[in-house]
mmCIF file of C-alpha atoms in Angstrom:
data_model
loop_
_atom_site.group_PDB
_atom_site.id
_atom_site.type_symbol
_atom_site.label_atom_id
_atom_site.label_comp_id
_atom_site.label_asym_id
_atom_site.label_seq_id
_atom_site.Cartn_x
_atom_site.Cartn_y
_atom_site.Cartn_z
ATOM 1 C CA MET A 1 -22.011 22.456 -7.922
ATOM 2 C CA THR A 2 -23.277 24.373 -4.920
ATOM 3 C CA GLN A 3 -26.667 26.015 -4.774
ATOM 4 C CA ALA A 4 -26.765 29.573 -6.101
ATOM 5 C CA ALA A 5 -27.253 32.430 -3.709
ATOM 6 C CA ILE A 6 -30.580 34.235 -4.070
ATOM 7 C CA THR A 7 -30.911 37.995 -3.657
ATOM 8 C CA PHE A 8 -34.375 39.502 -3.412
ATOM 9 C CA VAL A 9 -34.478 43.181 -4.409
ATOM 10 C CA THR A 10 -37.522 44.661 -2.721
ATOM 11 C CA GLY A 11 -38.632 47.807 -0.962
ATOM 12 C CA GLY A 12 -41.437 50.275 -0.555
ATOM 13 C CA SER A 13 -43.735 51.795 -3.114
ATOM 14 C CA GLY A 14 -43.148 51.895 -6.842
ATOM 15 C CA GLY A 15 -40.699 54.189 -8.543
ATOM 16 C CA ILE A 16 -37.848 53.851 -6.056
ATOM 17 C CA GLY A 17 -35.552 51.928 -8.408
ATOM 18 C CA LYS A 18 -36.010 48.279 -7.370
ATOM 19 C CA SER A 19 -36.179 46.969 -10.935
ATOM 20 C CA THR A 20 -33.287 49.091 -12.148
ATOM 21 C CA ALA A 21 -31.166 48.044 -9.160
ATOM 22 C CA ALA A 22 -32.010 44.365 -9.741
ATOM 23 C CA ARG A 23 -31.107 44.579 -13.439
ATOM 24 C CA MET A 24 -27.845 46.429 -12.688
ATOM 25 C CA LEU A 25 -26.916 43.896 -9.988
ATOM 26 C CA ALA A 26 -27.608 40.972 -12.331
ATOM 27 C CA HIS A 27 -25.512 42.595 -15.054
ATOM 28 C CA ALA A 28 -22.616 43.288 -12.653
ATOM 29 C CA LEU A 29 -22.655 39.714 -11.352
ATOM 30 C CA GLY A 30 -22.707 38.351 -14.903
ATOM 31 C CA SER A 31 -19.852 40.675 -15.839
ATOM 32 C CA ALA A 32 -17.879 39.080 -12.996
ATOM 33 C CA ARG A 33 -18.311 35.759 -14.844
ATOM 34 C CA LEU A 34 -20.952 34.408 -12.489
ATOM 35 C CA ARG A 35 -23.781 32.561 -14.215
ATOM 36 C CA THR A 36 -26.622 34.850 -13.233
ATOM 37 C CA ALA A 37 -30.383 34.741 -13.689
ATOM 38 C CA LEU A 38 -32.685 37.683 -13.141
ATOM 39 C CA VAL A 39 -36.246 36.753 -12.170
ATOM 40 C CA ASP A 40 -39.052 39.213 -12.872
ATOM 41 C CA GLY A 41 -40.812 38.557 -9.568
ATOM 42 C CA ASN A 42 -43.335 41.385 -9.664
ATOM 43 C CA PRO A 43 -46.132 39.682 -11.591
ATOM 44 C CA GLY A 44 -48.484 42.665 -11.629
ATOM 45 C CA GLN A 45 -45.946 45.078 -13.063
ATOM 46 C CA GLN A 46 -43.298 42.981 -14.852
ATOM 47 C CA SER A 47 -40.857 45.840 -15.257
ATOM 48 C CA GLN A 48 -38.109 43.601 -16.650
ATOM 49 C CA ARG A 49 -40.399 42.260 -19.373
ATOM 50 C CA ALA A 50 -41.383 45.805 -20.362
ATOM 51 C CA TRP A 51 -37.854 47.277 -20.156
ATOM 52 C CA LEU A 52 -36.259 44.454 -22.138
ATOM 53 C CA ASN A 53 -39.206 44.161 -24.562
ATOM 54 C CA ILE A 54 -39.774 40.454 -23.869
ATOM 55 C CA PRO A 55 -42.811 38.905 -25.589
ATOM 56 C CA ASP A 56 -45.461 36.879 -23.732
ATOM 57 C CA SER A 57 -44.127 33.790 -25.528
ATOM 58 C CA LYS A 58 -41.363 33.814 -22.889
ATOM 59 C CA ALA A 59 -43.221 33.450 -19.626
ATOM 60 C CA LEU A 60 -42.992 31.725 -16.257
ATOM 61 C CA GLU A 61 -45.660 29.159 -17.150
ATOM 62 C CA TYR A 62 -43.544 27.763 -19.968
ATOM 63 C CA ALA A 63 -40.925 26.590 -17.496
ATOM 64 C CA PHE A 64 -43.361 23.754 -16.725
ATOM 65 C CA VAL A 65 -44.479 23.140 -20.290
ATOM 66 C CA ASP A 66 -41.199 23.188 -22.204
ATOM 67 C CA GLY A 67 -38.672 23.154 -19.355
ATOM 68 C CA LEU A 68 -36.881 25.860 -17.428
ATOM 69 C CA GLN A 69 -34.103 26.227 -20.008
ATOM 70 C CA SER A 70 -36.574 27.063 -22.772
ATOM 71 C CA ALA A 71 -38.413 29.599 -20.588
ATOM 72 C CA LEU A 72 -35.230 31.617 -19.997
ATOM 73 C CA VAL A 73 -34.395 34.618 -22.129
ATOM 74 C CA ARG A 74 -30.690 34.254 -22.967
ATOM 75 C CA PRO A 75 -28.127 37.001 -22.287
ATOM 76 C CA ARG A 76 -27.768 37.768 -26.005
ATOM 77 C CA ASP A 77 -31.508 38.571 -26.014
ATOM 78 C CA THR A 78 -31.498 40.612 -22.792
ATOM 79 C CA GLY A 79 -28.582 42.751 -23.913
ATOM 80 C CA GLY A 80 -27.017 42.099 -20.511
ATOM 81 C CA MET A 81 -24.754 39.585 -18.858
ATOM 82 C CA PHE A 82 -27.647 37.613 -17.377
ATOM 83 C CA ALA A 83 -30.472 35.323 -18.368
ATOM 84 C CA LEU A 84 -34.019 36.416 -17.539
ATOM 85 C CA LEU A 85 -36.970 34.442 -16.277
ATOM 86 C CA ALA A 86 -39.902 36.647 -17.190
ATOM 87 C CA GLY A 87 -43.039 36.775 -15.099
ATOM 88 C CA PRO A 88 -46.242 34.941 -15.926
ATOM 89 C CA ALA A 89 -48.234 35.609 -19.073
ATOM 90 C CA ASP A 90 -51.266 35.461 -16.754
ATOM 91 C CA PRO A 91 -50.449 37.486 -13.610
ATOM 92 C CA HIS A 92 -53.620 36.130 -11.977
ATOM 93 C CA SER A 93 -52.774 32.448 -12.415
ATOM 94 C CA ARG A 94 -53.668 30.264 -9.414
ATOM 95 C CA ASP A 95 -50.376 28.397 -9.834
ATOM 96 C CA MET A 96 -48.178 31.482 -10.075
ATOM 97 C CA THR A 97 -46.691 31.353 -6.554
ATOM 98 C CA HIS A 98 -45.883 27.657 -6.887
ATOM 99 C CA ASP A 99 -44.434 28.220 -10.371
ATOM 100 C CA TYR A 100 -42.149 30.986 -9.103
ATOM 101 C CA LEU A 101 -40.997 28.933 -6.121
ATOM 102 C CA GLU A 102 -40.204 25.846 -8.188
ATOM 103 C CA SER A 103 -38.512 27.880 -10.935
ATOM 104 C CA ILE A 104 -36.251 29.716 -8.489
ATOM 105 C CA ILE A 105 -35.309 26.389 -6.893
ATOM 106 C CA GLY A 106 -34.477 25.082 -10.385
ATOM 107 C CA LEU A 107 -32.401 28.164 -11.179
ATOM 108 C CA ARG A 108 -30.370 27.663 -7.994
ATOM 109 C CA ALA A 109 -29.061 24.413 -9.480
ATOM 110 C CA MET A 110 -28.240 26.020 -12.854
ATOM 111 C CA CYS A 111 -26.686 29.338 -11.814
ATOM 112 C CA ASP A 112 -24.150 30.896 -9.504
ATOM 113 C CA MET A 113 -26.447 33.799 -8.577
ATOM 114 C CA VAL A 114 -30.189 34.420 -8.775
ATOM 115 C CA VAL A 115 -31.423 38.007 -8.502
ATOM 116 C CA VAL A 116 -35.150 38.419 -7.967
ATOM 117 C CA ASP A 117 -36.825 41.722 -8.813
ATOM 118 C CA ALA A 118 -39.613 41.492 -6.230
ATOM 119 C CA ASP A 119 -42.537 43.664 -5.260
ATOM 120 C CA ARG A 120 -42.821 45.412 -1.922
ATOM 121 C CA VAL A 121 -43.033 43.418 1.295
ATOM 122 C CA ASP A 122 -45.070 44.269 4.351
ATOM 123 C CA GLY A 123 -46.471 42.255 7.237
ATOM 124 C CA ARG A 124 -49.777 41.626 5.507
ATOM 125 C CA LEU A 125 -48.096 40.279 2.363
ATOM 126 C CA TRP A 126 -45.487 38.319 4.361
ATOM 127 C CA ASP A 127 -48.330 36.427 6.050
ATOM 128 C CA ASP A 128 -50.278 35.811 2.809
ATOM 129 C CA PRO A 129 -49.152 32.484 1.285
ATOM 130 C CA VAL A 130 -50.730 33.417 -2.069
ATOM 131 C CA SER A 131 -48.647 36.594 -2.434
ATOM 132 C CA PHE A 132 -45.115 36.601 -3.834
ATOM 133 C CA ALA A 133 -43.758 37.748 -0.457
ATOM 134 C CA GLY A 134 -45.598 35.114 1.587
ATOM 135 C CA GLY A 135 -45.575 32.261 -0.901
ATOM 136 C CA VAL A 136 -42.084 32.598 -2.400
ATOM 137 C CA MET A 137 -39.844 34.867 -0.346
ATOM 138 C CA ARG A 138 -40.913 33.794 3.135
ATOM 139 C CA PRO A 139 -40.465 30.027 2.602
ATOM 140 C CA MET A 140 -37.034 30.611 1.053
ATOM 141 C CA VAL A 141 -35.901 32.993 3.787
ATOM 142 C CA GLU A 142 -37.120 30.622 6.505
ATOM 143 C CA ALA A 143 -35.510 27.606 4.815
ATOM 144 C CA GLY A 144 -32.247 29.541 4.497
ATOM 145 C CA ALA A 145 -32.366 30.544 8.153
ATOM 146 C CA ARG A 146 -32.878 26.907 9.195
ATOM 147 C CA ALA A 147 -30.009 25.748 6.970
ATOM 148 C CA SER A 148 -27.605 28.376 8.285
ATOM 149 C CA CYS A 149 -28.547 27.691 11.905
ATOM 150 C CA SER A 150 -27.972 23.953 11.543
ATOM 151 C CA GLY A 151 -24.686 24.239 9.628
#
């Protein structure tokens, strides 16, 4: 199986429709029979968790306690055609960036598509390795650029 493509849905300030667009994209991809995971990658807001009414018992941290499969919210429980990896129960966890990065890498091996509902990105966040943009998105974008340039 090939590695799943990753799409980061990001943009400017809140309220512009990033989370809705990410959820709709994940649903459309799942409807096209692609195994799709939606990642709630905005730890401070967790719009997907709130919209889909996902309890804290399904959280990013549990991917490393009980395994990635058990941390996923199944399509029958999301009401969509996608599985969901909810954000962290503790949005201030020191391990959060690492947990997201490792979970998304794990999802790439399990899915056809990974859609990440991410927070805004700006130069300051892109350069901050503790932020989602700098610690998750940037390494993946740079690794993808290296892979496509060498292939």
